[in-house]
Amino acid sequence: MTLMNEPIKRAEVKPKYCRFKKNGIKYIDYKDPDFLLKFINEQGKILPRRLTGTSWKFQNKVAQAVKRARHIAILPYLADQMK
Amino acid sequence: MSNYETVFILNPVLSEDQAKDAVEKFKKVLTKDKAEVINVEQWGLKKMAYPIQNKSTGFYNLIEFATENTGIINTLETEFRRDESVMRFLTTVLDKHAIAYNARRRKGEFNRNKKTTTTTKTTTKKREGAEA
């Protein structure tokens, strides 16, 4: 009995959702660094879809916006500690 | 007819008046070819995320315009390349959602809303605390 596996609490695993679809955001502004900060890690890399839950359609738009922001030096191409 | 938006960074060595003159110059390039300038924003001297041409700050400017003549973008960008005071530029086409977003942005819906809501909330909380 002591060796029995603990039951996994399925209810604690929250289902992911796309925040753009849920909130009806249709355009991602590349000029807004505070918003784009949610989609990059502390090295300045774009976070994958499996972590943020963003849908494919909006992940492409997020990636495009982050890349544009990098070009005009609003976000860094590489960083050590951003957050 | 489509709308475009261009962001460009001017050299921080320029004085504020020189920066304004440069923006006027690029506006003229657009108006000369019958493009309709919708919005011009000057964000002032901003710190950049990484140094460009060994400078850590720059004058950020934004011009939004509408035109049918797509060749105008080439002429504008050659002007950017010729001008040594322009450190970076980025021109993008705006889709319908972007146009709607920019219209709201022009009215100042985003920044002002955020600021006012946060300030009102904090004040009400403080008041509640004082009453309690």
Coordinates of C-alpha atoms in Angstrom, one line a residue:
Chain A
M1 CA 0.0 0.0 0.0
T2 CA 2.8 2.4 0.8
L3 CA 4.2 2.0 -2.7
M4 CA 0.9 3.1 -4.4
N5 CA 1.2 6.1 -6.8
E6 CA -0.4 9.3 -5.6
P7 CA -3.4 10.2 -7.7
I8 CA -2.8 13.0 -10.2
K9 CA -5.1 15.9 -9.5
R10 CA -6.5 16.5 -13.0
A11 CA -8.6 19.5 -11.8
E12 CA -5.5 21.4 -10.9
V13 CA -4.2 21.4 -14.5
K14 CA -5.9 24.5 -16.0
P15 CA -6.8 24.2 -19.6
K16 CA -4.9 26.7 -21.7
Y17 CA -6.6 29.3 -23.9
C18 CA -5.7 31.8 -26.5
R19 CA -5.9 35.2 -24.8
F20 CA -6.4 37.0 -28.2
K21 CA -9.4 34.9 -29.1
K22 CA -10.9 35.1 -25.6
N23 CA -10.5 38.9 -25.3
G24 CA -11.2 39.7 -28.9
I25 CA -7.8 41.3 -29.6
K26 CA -7.4 41.5 -33.3
Y27 CA -4.2 43.6 -33.7
I28 CA -1.0 43.2 -31.9
D29 CA 0.9 46.5 -31.7
Y30 CA 4.7 46.2 -32.2
K31 CA 5.2 49.6 -30.6
D32 CA 4.0 48.5 -27.2
P33 CA 6.9 46.8 -25.4
D34 CA 5.0 46.2 -22.1
F35 CA 2.5 44.0 -23.8
L36 CA 5.0 42.1 -25.9
L37 CA 7.0 41.4 -22.8
K38 CA 4.4 38.7 -21.9
F39 CA 5.5 36.6 -24.9
I40 CA 9.2 36.6 -24.5
N41 CA 11.4 35.0 -21.8
E42 CA 14.1 36.8 -19.8
Q43 CA 16.7 36.2 -22.6
G44 CA 14.4 38.0 -25.0
K45 CA 13.4 34.8 -26.9
I46 CA 9.9 34.3 -28.1
L47 CA 8.0 31.9 -25.9
P48 CA 6.5 28.8 -27.6
R49 CA 2.8 28.3 -28.1
R50 CA 2.8 25.3 -25.7
L51 CA 3.6 27.6 -22.8
T52 CA 1.5 30.7 -23.6
G53 CA -1.5 28.8 -25.1
T54 CA -1.8 31.3 -28.0
S55 CA -3.5 30.0 -31.1
W56 CA -1.5 29.4 -34.3
K57 CA -3.0 32.4 -36.0
F58 CA -2.0 34.8 -33.2
Q59 CA 1.3 33.2 -32.5
N60 CA 2.4 34.2 -36.0
K61 CA 1.3 37.7 -35.4
V62 CA 3.0 37.9 -32.0
A63 CA 6.2 36.6 -33.6
Q64 CA 6.0 39.2 -36.3
A65 CA 5.3 42.0 -33.8
V66 CA 8.3 41.0 -31.6
K67 CA 10.6 40.9 -34.6
R68 CA 9.4 44.4 -35.7
A69 CA 9.9 45.7 -32.2
R70 CA 13.4 44.3 -32.2
H71 CA 14.3 46.0 -35.5
I72 CA 13.3 49.4 -34.1
A73 CA 15.2 48.8 -30.8
I74 CA 12.1 48.6 -28.7
L75 CA 12.9 45.1 -27.6
P76 CA 16.5 43.6 -27.5
Y77 CA 17.7 40.9 -29.9
L78 CA 19.5 39.3 -27.0
A79 CA 19.5 40.1 -23.3
D80 CA 20.9 38.6 -20.1
Q81 CA 18.2 39.6 -17.6
M82 CA 15.2 41.5 -18.9
K83 CA 12.6 40.9 -16.2
Chain B
M1 CA -5.8 52.8 -51.3
S2 CA -4.0 51.4 -48.3
N3 CA -2.6 52.8 -45.1
Y4 CA 1.0 52.6 -44.1
E5 CA 2.9 53.5 -41.0
T6 CA 6.5 54.3 -40.7
V7 CA 8.6 54.5 -37.6
F8 CA 12.1 56.0 -37.8
I9 CA 14.8 56.8 -35.3
L10 CA 16.8 60.0 -35.6
N11 CA 20.3 60.6 -34.3
P12 CA 20.3 61.9 -30.7
V13 CA 23.1 64.4 -31.5
L14 CA 20.5 66.6 -33.3
S15 CA 18.8 69.4 -31.4
E16 CA 15.0 69.2 -30.9
D17 CA 14.5 71.8 -33.7
Q18 CA 16.6 69.9 -36.1
A19 CA 14.7 66.7 -35.3
K20 CA 11.4 68.5 -36.0
D21 CA 12.8 69.9 -39.3
A22 CA 13.8 66.4 -40.4
V23 CA 10.3 65.1 -39.7
E24 CA 8.8 68.0 -41.7
K25 CA 11.2 67.1 -44.5
F26 CA 9.9 63.5 -44.7
K27 CA 6.3 64.7 -44.4
K28 CA 6.9 66.9 -47.4
V29 CA 8.3 63.9 -49.4
L30 CA 4.9 62.3 -48.7
T31 CA 2.6 65.2 -49.4
K32 CA 4.5 66.1 -52.6
D33 CA 3.5 62.7 -54.1
K34 CA -0.1 63.2 -53.0
A35 CA -0.1 60.9 -50.0
E36 CA -2.5 61.8 -47.3
V37 CA -0.7 62.2 -43.9
I38 CA -3.0 60.9 -41.2
N39 CA -1.0 61.2 -38.1
V40 CA 2.5 62.3 -37.0
E41 CA 3.8 61.5 -33.6
Q42 CA 7.0 62.4 -31.9
W43 CA 7.9 60.3 -29.0
G44 CA 10.9 62.3 -28.1
L45 CA 14.3 61.1 -26.9
K46 CA 13.9 57.4 -25.9
K47 CA 16.3 54.9 -24.6
M48 CA 16.9 52.1 -27.1
A49 CA 17.0 48.4 -26.2
Y50 CA 20.5 48.0 -27.7
P51 CA 23.0 50.5 -29.1
I52 CA 22.8 51.5 -32.8
Q53 CA 25.8 53.3 -34.3
N54 CA 27.2 53.4 -30.7
K55 CA 24.3 55.5 -29.5
S56 CA 22.1 54.4 -26.7
T57 CA 19.2 56.9 -27.2
G58 CA 17.3 58.2 -30.2
F59 CA 14.5 60.4 -31.4
Y60 CA 11.5 58.2 -32.2
N61 CA 9.0 59.4 -34.8
L62 CA 5.9 57.9 -36.3
I63 CA 4.1 58.9 -39.5
E64 CA 0.9 57.3 -40.6
F65 CA -0.2 57.9 -44.2
A66 CA -2.6 56.7 -46.9
T67 CA -1.7 56.4 -50.6
E68 CA -2.6 54.6 -53.8
N69 CA 0.9 55.0 -55.2
T70 CA 3.0 52.3 -53.7
G71 CA 6.2 53.7 -55.4
I72 CA 6.1 56.4 -52.8
I73 CA 7.4 54.0 -50.2
N74 CA 10.5 53.5 -52.3
T75 CA 11.1 57.2 -52.6
L76 CA 10.6 57.7 -48.9
E77 CA 13.0 54.9 -48.0
T78 CA 15.7 56.1 -50.3
E79 CA 15.3 59.5 -48.6
F80 CA 15.8 57.7 -45.3
R81 CA 18.9 56.0 -46.5
R82 CA 20.4 59.2 -47.9
D83 CA 19.8 61.1 -44.7
E84 CA 22.6 60.3 -42.3
S85 CA 20.6 61.4 -39.3
V86 CA 18.2 58.5 -39.7
M87 CA 19.5 55.6 -37.8
R88 CA 16.7 53.1 -38.3
F89 CA 13.3 53.0 -40.1
L90 CA 10.5 50.5 -40.5
T91 CA 7.5 50.9 -42.8
T92 CA 4.5 48.6 -42.4
V93 CA 1.2 48.1 -44.2
L94 CA -1.8 48.4 -42.0
D95 CA -4.6 45.9 -42.3
K96 CA -8.2 46.8 -41.2
H97 CA -7.7 45.8 -37.6
A98 CA -4.5 47.9 -37.4
I99 CA -6.4 51.0 -38.9
A100 CA -9.1 50.6 -36.2
Y101 CA -6.5 50.2 -33.5
N102 CA -4.6 53.3 -34.7
A103 CA -7.8 55.3 -34.8
R104 CA -8.4 54.4 -31.1
R105 CA -4.8 55.0 -30.3
R106 CA -4.9 58.5 -31.8
K107 CA -7.8 59.4 -29.5
G108 CA -5.5 58.3 -26.6
E109 CA -7.9 55.6 -25.5
F110 CA -5.2 53.2 -24.4
N111 CA -2.7 55.1 -22.3
R112 CA -5.1 57.6 -20.7
N113 CA -7.6 54.8 -19.8
K114 CA -4.9 52.8 -18.1
K115 CA -3.5 55.7 -16.2
T116 CA -6.9 57.1 -15.1
T117 CA -8.3 53.7 -14.0
T118 CA -5.2 52.9 -12.0
T119 CA -5.2 56.2 -10.3
T120 CA -8.9 56.2 -9.5
K121 CA -8.7 52.7 -8.1
T122 CA -5.8 53.6 -5.8
T123 CA -7.5 56.7 -4.5
T124 CA -10.8 54.8 -3.7
K125 CA -8.8 52.2 -1.9
K126 CA -7.1 54.8 0.2
R127 CA -10.4 56.4 1.0
E128 CA -11.9 53.2 2.0
G129 CA -8.9 52.5 4.2
A130 CA -9.2 55.9 5.8
E131 CA -12.9 55.4 6.6
A132 CA -12.3 52.0 8.1

